[in-house]
Coordinates of N, CA and C and ligand atoms in Angstrom, one line a residue:
M8 N 11.9 59.4 5.1 CA 12.6 58.0 4.4 C 12.7 58.4 3.0
S9 N 13.9 58.0 2.2 CA 14.2 58.1 1.1 C 13.6 56.9 0.0
K10 N 13.1 57.2 -1.2 CA 12.3 56.9 -1.8 C 13.2 57.1 -3.7
A11 N 13.5 55.9 -4.3 CA 14.2 56.1 -5.7 C 13.2 55.8 -6.7
L12 N 13.5 56.7 -7.6 CA 12.8 56.7 -9.2 C 14.3 56.3 -10.2
V13 N 13.4 55.5 -11.1 CA 14.4 55.0 -11.9 C 13.2 55.4 -13.6
A14 N 14.4 56.2 -13.8 CA 13.6 57.4 -15.3 C 14.6 56.4 -16.0
Y15 N 13.9 56.3 -17.6 CA 14.6 55.9 -18.9 C 14.6 56.9 -20.0
F16 N 15.1 56.5 -21.0 CA 15.1 56.3 -22.7 C 15.5 55.8 -22.8
S17 N 14.7 55.2 -24.2 CA 15.0 53.7 -24.7 C 14.7 54.1 -26.0
A18 N 15.7 53.8 -27.0 CA 14.9 54.1 -28.6 C 14.4 52.8 -28.8
S19 N 14.9 51.5 -28.7 CA 15.2 50.1 -29.5 C 15.1 49.6 -27.7
G20 N 15.0 49.6 -26.8 CA 14.2 48.4 -26.2 C 15.0 48.1 -24.5
V21 N 16.7 48.2 -25.1 CA 17.8 47.3 -24.4 C 17.8 48.3 -22.9
T22 N 17.7 49.7 -23.0 CA 17.5 50.4 -22.0 C 16.6 49.9 -21.1
A23 N 15.4 49.4 -21.5 CA 14.0 49.5 -20.8 C 14.2 48.6 -20.1
K24 N 14.8 47.2 -20.7 CA 15.1 46.1 -19.7 C 15.8 46.0 -18.6
M25 N 16.7 46.8 -19.0 CA 17.4 47.0 -17.8 C 17.0 47.8 -16.5
A26 N 16.1 49.0 -17.2 CA 15.7 50.1 -16.1 C 14.4 48.9 -15.5
E27 N 13.8 48.6 -15.9 CA 13.1 47.4 -15.8 C 13.5 46.8 -14.4
K28 N 14.7 45.7 -15.1 CA 15.6 44.8 -13.8 C 15.8 45.5 -12.7
L29 N 16.2 47.1 -12.8 CA 16.6 47.6 -11.8 C 16.2 47.9 -10.6
A30 N 14.8 49.1 -11.5 CA 13.4 49.4 -10.2 C 12.6 48.0 -9.4
E31 N 12.9 46.9 -10.4 CA 12.3 45.7 -9.3 C 12.9 45.3 -8.5
T32 N 14.6 45.4 -9.4 CA 15.0 44.6 -8.2 C 15.6 45.9 -6.5
I33 N 15.7 47.2 -7.0 CA 15.6 47.5 -5.8 C 14.0 48.5 -5.0
G34 N 13.1 48.2 -5.7 CA 12.0 48.3 -5.7 C 11.6 49.7 -5.7
A35 N 11.7 50.5 -6.7 CA 11.8 51.8 -7.0 C 10.8 52.0 -8.5
D36 N 10.5 53.1 -8.4 CA 9.1 54.0 -9.3 C 10.0 53.7 -10.7
L37 N 9.0 53.3 -11.5 CA 9.6 53.4 -13.1 C 9.3 54.1 -13.8
F38 N 9.4 55.2 -14.5 CA 9.3 56.1 -15.6 C 9.7 56.3 -17.0
E39 N 8.8 56.3 -17.8 CA 9.8 56.6 -18.9 C 9.4 58.0 -19.5
I40 N 11.0 58.3 -20.4 CA 10.6 59.3 -20.6 C 10.4 59.0 -22.5
K41 N 9.5 59.8 -22.7 CA 9.0 59.0 -24.3 C 8.7 60.4 -24.6
P42 N 9.8 60.1 -26.0 CA 10.1 61.4 -27.0 C 8.2 61.8 -27.6
E43 N 8.3 62.8 -27.4 CA 6.5 64.0 -28.6 C 6.5 62.8 -29.9
T44 N 7.6 63.0 -30.5 CA 7.7 62.3 -31.4 C 8.7 60.9 -31.4
P45 N 8.2 60.5 -31.3 CA 9.5 58.9 -31.9 C 10.5 58.5 -32.8
Y46 N 11.1 58.0 -32.0 CA 12.6 57.8 -33.0 C 12.1 56.7 -33.9
T47 N 11.9 57.1 -35.6 CA 11.8 55.7 -35.9 C 13.5 55.5 -36.1
K48 N 13.4 54.3 -37.2 CA 14.4 54.0 -37.5 C 15.4 54.7 -38.4
E49 N 15.1 55.4 -39.4 CA 15.2 55.9 -40.1 C 15.8 57.6 -39.1
D50 N 15.6 57.8 -38.2 CA 16.1 58.9 -37.5 C 17.3 58.6 -37.1
L51 N 17.7 57.4 -36.2 CA 19.0 56.5 -35.4 C 19.9 56.0 -36.5
D52 N 19.9 56.8 -37.5 CA 21.1 55.9 -38.4 C 21.9 57.0 -38.2
W53 N 22.5 56.2 -37.8 CA 24.1 57.0 -36.9 C 25.2 57.5 -38.2
T54 N 25.2 56.6 -39.2 CA 25.6 56.5 -40.2 C 25.5 57.7 -41.5
N55 N 24.6 57.8 -41.2 CA 23.6 59.6 -42.0 C 23.9 60.7 -41.7
K56 N 24.5 61.6 -42.1 CA 25.0 62.9 -41.0 C 23.8 63.8 -41.6
K57 N 22.7 63.2 -42.1 CA 21.5 64.1 -41.9 C 20.3 63.1 -41.2
S58 N 20.7 62.4 -40.4 CA 19.4 61.7 -39.8 C 19.4 62.4 -38.6
R59 N 18.3 62.2 -37.7 CA 17.9 63.5 -36.7 C 18.2 63.0 -35.9
S60 N 19.1 61.9 -35.3 CA 19.8 61.3 -34.1 C 20.8 62.2 -34.5
T61 N 21.6 62.4 -35.5 CA 23.2 63.3 -36.5 C 22.7 64.4 -35.7
I62 N 21.0 64.8 -36.3 CA 21.7 66.7 -36.3 C 21.5 66.9 -34.6
E63 N 20.3 66.1 -34.1 CA 20.5 66.5 -32.8 C 21.5 66.5 -31.8
M64 N 22.5 65.7 -32.3 CA 23.5 64.7 -31.2 C 24.8 66.0 -31.6
E65 N 24.4 67.2 -32.6 CA 25.6 67.7 -33.1 C 25.2 68.7 -32.7
D66 N 24.0 69.1 -32.1 CA 23.8 70.6 -31.3 C 23.7 70.5 -30.0
R67 N 24.6 70.9 -29.2 CA 24.7 70.5 -27.6 C 23.4 71.2 -27.5
N68 N 23.0 71.8 -28.1 CA 21.5 73.1 -27.5 C 20.0 72.1 -27.6
S69 N 20.1 71.5 -28.3 CA 19.0 70.9 -28.6 C 18.3 69.6 -28.1
R70 N 16.8 70.3 -27.9 CA 15.9 69.8 -26.8 C 15.3 69.0 -27.3
P71 N 15.0 67.8 -27.2 CA 13.8 66.7 -28.2 C 12.8 66.8 -27.1
A72 N 11.8 67.1 -27.7 CA 10.5 67.5 -26.2 C 10.4 66.0 -25.9
I73 N 9.5 66.1 -25.0 CA 9.0 64.4 -23.9 C 7.8 64.9 -23.7
S74 N 7.0 63.7 -24.0 CA 5.2 63.8 -23.9 C 5.2 63.1 -22.3
T75 N 5.7 62.6 -21.5 CA 5.5 62.2 -20.1 C 6.4 63.3 -19.0
K76 N 5.5 62.7 -17.7 CA 5.9 64.3 -17.1 C 5.6 63.0 -15.5
V77 N 6.8 63.2 -14.5 CA 6.7 62.4 -13.4 C 6.0 63.5 -12.6
G78 N 4.6 62.6 -11.8 CA 3.5 63.3 -11.5 C 4.4 64.1 -10.2
D79 N 4.9 63.7 -9.2 CA 5.3 64.0 -8.0 C 7.1 63.8 -7.7
M80 N 7.7 64.5 -8.3 CA 9.1 64.2 -8.9 C 9.9 64.8 -7.3
E81 N 9.1 65.7 -6.5 CA 9.6 66.4 -5.0 C 10.0 64.6 -3.9
Q82 N 9.1 64.1 -4.2 CA 9.2 62.5 -3.1 C 10.0 61.8 -3.1
Y83 N 10.8 62.2 -4.3 CA 12.1 61.2 -4.7 C 13.7 62.2 -4.1
T84 N 14.7 61.2 -3.7 CA 15.5 61.4 -3.0 C 16.8 61.2 -4.2
T85 N 16.6 60.3 -4.7 CA 17.3 59.6 -5.7 C 16.5 59.2 -7.0
V86 N 17.4 59.9 -7.9 CA 16.5 59.0 -9.7 C 17.7 59.1 -10.2
F87 N 17.8 57.7 -10.4 CA 18.6 57.0 -11.4 C 18.2 57.1 -13.1
V88 N 18.9 57.9 -13.9 CA 18.3 58.0 -14.8 C 19.2 57.5 -16.4
G89 N 18.0 56.7 -16.9 CA 19.1 55.5 -18.0 C 18.2 55.9 -19.1
F90 N 20.1 55.7 -20.1 CA 19.4 55.9 -21.6 C 20.8 55.2 -22.4
P91 N 20.6 54.8 -23.3 CA 21.5 54.6 -24.5 C 22.4 55.6 -24.4
V92 N 24.0 55.0 -25.1 CA 25.2 55.8 -25.2 C 24.8 56.6 -26.4
W93 N 24.8 57.7 -27.0 CA 24.9 57.6 -28.3 C 26.0 59.0 -28.8
W94 N 26.5 58.8 -29.5 CA 28.0 59.0 -30.0 C 28.5 59.8 -28.4
Y95 N 28.8 59.0 -27.7 CA 30.1 58.9 -26.5 C 29.2 59.1 -25.6
R96 N 27.7 59.7 -25.3 CA 27.3 60.8 -24.5 C 25.9 60.4 -24.3
E97 N 25.1 61.2 -23.2 CA 23.8 61.0 -23.0 C 22.5 61.4 -24.3
P98 N 22.2 61.0 -24.2 CA 21.0 61.6 -25.9 C 20.4 63.6 -25.4
S99 N 20.3 63.8 -26.4 CA 20.1 65.0 -26.2 C 18.4 65.1 -25.2
I100 N 17.7 63.9 -25.1 CA 16.3 63.9 -24.4 C 16.8 63.7 -23.3
I101 N 17.9 63.5 -23.1 CA 18.0 63.4 -21.2 C 18.5 64.5 -21.0
D102 N 19.1 65.2 -21.4 CA 19.3 66.9 -21.2 C 17.8 68.0 -21.1
T103 N 16.7 67.5 -21.9 CA 15.7 67.9 -21.8 C 14.9 67.6 -20.0
F104 N 14.8 66.3 -20.3 CA 14.5 65.7 -19.2 C 14.9 66.3 -17.7
I105 N 16.5 66.4 -17.9 CA 17.1 67.2 -16.7 C 16.9 68.4 -16.6
E106 N 16.8 69.3 -17.6 CA 15.9 71.0 -17.1 C 14.9 71.0 -17.0
S107 N 13.9 69.9 -16.6 CA 12.8 69.6 -16.3 C 11.9 69.2 -15.5
Y108 N 12.8 69.4 -14.8 CA 12.6 69.3 -13.2 C 13.5 69.9 -11.8
D109 N 13.3 70.3 -10.8 CA 14.3 70.8 -10.2 C 14.6 70.1 -8.9
F110 N 16.0 68.7 -9.6 CA 16.7 68.4 -9.3 C 17.5 68.6 -7.5
H111 N 17.5 70.0 -6.7 CA 17.7 70.4 -5.6 C 18.0 69.8 -4.7
G112 N 19.1 69.5 -4.0 CA 19.1 68.1 -3.3 C 19.0 66.9 -3.2
K113 N 19.1 66.9 -4.6 CA 18.5 64.9 -5.2 C 19.6 64.5 -6.1
T114 N 19.8 63.5 -5.6 CA 21.1 62.5 -6.3 C 20.4 62.5 -7.2
I115 N 21.4 61.9 -8.3 CA 21.0 61.4 -10.2 C 22.1 61.1 -10.2
V116 N 21.6 59.8 -10.5 CA 23.0 58.2 -11.0 C 22.8 58.1 -12.3
P117 N 23.2 58.4 -13.2 CA 23.2 58.0 -14.6 C 23.4 56.5 -14.8
F118 N 22.6 56.1 -15.5 CA 23.4 54.0 -16.3 C 23.1 54.6 -17.5
A119 N 23.4 53.4 -18.2 CA 23.7 53.4 -19.8 C 24.1 52.2 -20.0
T120 N 23.4 51.8 -21.3 CA 23.7 50.7 -22.6 C 24.3 51.5 -23.3
S121 N 24.7 50.5 -24.0 CA 25.6 51.2 -25.4 C 25.9 49.8 -26.2
G122 N 26.7 50.1 -27.6 CA 27.3 49.1 -28.2 C 29.0 48.6 -27.9
M123 N 29.2 49.2 -27.2 CA 30.8 48.9 -26.5 C 31.2 50.4 -25.6
S124 N 30.6 51.2 -26.3 CA 31.3 52.9 -25.1 C 31.0 52.6 -23.9
P125 N 31.5 54.1 -23.1 CA 31.5 53.8 -21.8 C 30.8 54.8 -21.3
I126 N 30.1 55.1 -20.6 CA 29.3 56.1 -20.1 C 29.7 57.2 -20.3
G127 N 31.1 57.8 -20.6 CA 32.0 58.8 -21.1 C 31.7 60.6 -19.8
D128 N 31.1 61.6 -20.7 CA 30.8 62.5 -19.9 C 29.7 62.7 -19.8
S129 N 28.6 61.9 -19.7 CA 27.6 61.6 -19.7 C 27.6 62.9 -18.1
G130 N 27.8 62.0 -16.8 CA 27.3 62.4 -15.9 C 27.8 64.1 -15.7
R131 N 28.8 64.6 -16.3 CA 29.5 65.7 -16.0 C 28.2 66.5 -16.6
N132 N 28.0 66.4 -18.1 CA 27.0 66.6 -18.8 C 26.1 67.1 -17.9
M133 N 25.4 66.4 -17.4 CA 24.3 66.4 -16.7 C 24.3 67.2 -15.4
Q134 N 25.6 67.1 -14.6 CA 25.6 68.1 -13.6 C 25.9 69.8 -14.1
A135 N 26.4 70.2 -15.1 CA 26.3 70.9 -15.6 C 25.0 71.4 -15.9
L136 N 23.5 71.1 -16.2 CA 22.4 71.5 -16.4 C 21.4 71.5 -15.1
A137 N 21.8 70.9 -14.3 CA 21.1 70.5 -12.9 C 22.3 71.0 -11.5
P138 N 22.4 72.1 -11.3 CA 23.3 72.8 -10.2 C 23.4 72.3 -9.0
G139 N 21.9 72.4 -8.5 CA 21.4 72.0 -7.1 C 21.1 70.8 -6.9
A140 N 21.8 69.6 -7.6 CA 21.9 68.0 -7.2 C 23.6 67.6 -7.1
K141 N 23.4 66.8 -7.1 CA 24.7 66.0 -7.2 C 24.3 64.6 -7.9
V142 N 24.9 64.4 -8.8 CA 25.1 64.0 -10.7 C 26.5 63.2 -10.3
V143 N 26.3 62.0 -10.3 CA 28.0 60.5 -10.0 C 27.6 60.9 -11.4
A144 N 28.9 60.0 -11.5 CA 29.8 59.9 -12.9 C 28.6 58.6 -13.0
G145 N 28.3 57.8 -13.0 CA 27.4 56.8 -13.3 C 28.0 55.6 -14.1
K146 N 26.9 55.1 -14.4 CA 27.9 53.5 -15.1 C 27.6 53.1 -16.3
R147 N 28.0 52.4 -17.4 CA 27.8 51.9 -18.0 C 27.6 50.0 -18.2
F148 N 26.1 49.9 -18.2 CA 26.2 48.1 -18.4 C 26.3 47.6 -19.4
P149 N 26.4 45.9 -19.4 CA 26.4 45.4 -20.4 C 25.1 44.5 -20.3
N150 N 24.4 44.4 -21.6 CA 23.6 44.0 -21.9 C 22.5 42.8 -21.1
G151 N 23.4 42.1 -20.9 CA 22.8 40.4 -20.0 C 23.3 40.6 -18.5
V152 N 23.8 41.9 -17.7 CA 24.2 42.4 -16.3 C 22.7 41.3 -15.6
S153 N 23.0 40.8 -14.5 CA 22.3 40.5 -13.6 C 21.8 41.3 -12.3
A154 N 20.0 41.0 -12.3 CA 19.6 42.2 -11.6 C 20.4 41.9 -10.3
D155 N 20.8 41.0 -9.5 CA 21.9 40.9 -8.2 C 22.8 42.2 -8.6
E156 N 23.9 42.5 -9.8 CA 24.8 43.0 -9.7 C 24.3 44.2 -9.9
L157 N 23.2 44.5 -10.5 CA 22.3 45.7 -10.6 C 22.2 46.9 -9.1
K158 N 21.7 45.2 -7.8 CA 21.3 46.0 -7.0 C 22.4 46.1 -5.5
K159 N 23.7 45.5 -6.3 CA 24.6 45.7 -5.4 C 25.5 47.3 -6.0
W160 N 25.1 47.5 -7.1 CA 25.8 48.9 -7.3 C 25.3 50.3 -6.8
A161 N 23.3 49.8 -6.8 CA 22.6 50.8 -6.6 C 22.5 50.9 -5.3
S162 N 23.1 50.1 -4.3 CA 23.3 50.4 -2.6 C 23.3 51.9 -2.7
E163 N 24.9 51.8 -3.6 CA 25.7 52.8 -3.1 C 25.7 53.7 -2.8
Y164 N 24.3 54.1 -3.5 CA 24.0 55.2 -3.9 C 22.5 55.6 -2.8
D165 N 21.7 54.7 -2.3 CA 20.5 54.7 -1.3 C 20.6 54.0 -0.3
A166 N 21.5 53.9 0.5 CA 22.1 53.1 1.5 C 21.1 52.6 2.8
D167 N 20.1 54.3 3.2 CA 18.9 53.8 3.8 C 18.0 53.1 3.8
R168 N 17.9 52.7 2.2 CA 16.4 52.5 1.8 C 16.4 50.9 1.4
M169 N 18.1 50.4 1.2 CA 18.4 49.0 0.4 C 18.9 47.9 2.2
Ligands
LIG211 C1 22.4 57.4 -32.5 C2 23.3 56.2 -31.8 C3 24.3 56.5 -31.6 C4 25.0 55.7 -30.5 N1 25.9 56.0 -30.8 C5 26.8 54.9 -29.9 C6 28.0 55.4 -29.2 O1 28.9 56.1 -29.5 N2 29.1 53.8 -28.6 C7 28.2 52.8 -28.4 O2 28.7 51.9 -27.9 N3 27.1 52.6 -28.6 C8 26.1 53.7 -29.4 N4 25.2 53.5 -30.0 C9 24.3 52.4 -29.6 C10 23.6 52.5 -28.5 O3 24.0 52.7 -27.8 C11 22.9 50.6 -28.1 O4 22.5 49.9 -28.8 C12 22.2 50.9 -26.8 O5 21.9 49.7 -26.0 C13 20.6 51.1 -27.3 O6 19.3 51.5 -26.4 P1 18.3 51.6 -26.8 O7 17.7 50.1 -26.9 O8 17.6 51.8 -24.9 O9 17.6 52.4 -27.5 C14 24.3 54.3 -30.5 C15 23.0 54.3 -31.3 C16 22.6 55.1 -31.5 C17 21.0 54.6 -32.0

């Protein structure tokens, strides 16, 4: 029997809400990817070339540390990974998350919130970091997306459970 995990990173709460809604509607476990050093408002200032987020996102090798750990990743066959789009892609801390586990044989399904950008190359970027997994392109949803819509979308990836 397959079991799903919804793992998410959220700097200002928008993705957190969506992740909670998704996990609840599909009956998945929920996990927060928490940065070891939380992002301050100044860190998130994308208009500042010297802000923490700008510096991290300009460096493809940046891997911000995570303070939380999934207890037993083995039990999951499908892992939904949620994040805000930062500079048209997944935040660097998502790269840290992907590199922190063995995703062999699992399906990773990215989902995102954003001001307006699509999810872009996030899925492809994540696939490169998890060669043994199947990483799909994923989808960006608007803030007000309904639980029903999320469930319908998610069921594509976990057909034998929903
Ligand atoms: C550093 C940074 C970069 C961002 N880059 C983009 C972007 O490229 N395109 C976009 O539409 N929104 C961008 N946003 C907006 C966020 O994706 C959006 O506000 C998101 O819903 C925030 O989610 P959260 O509350 O879970 O952190 C950016 C926000 C931050 C802080």
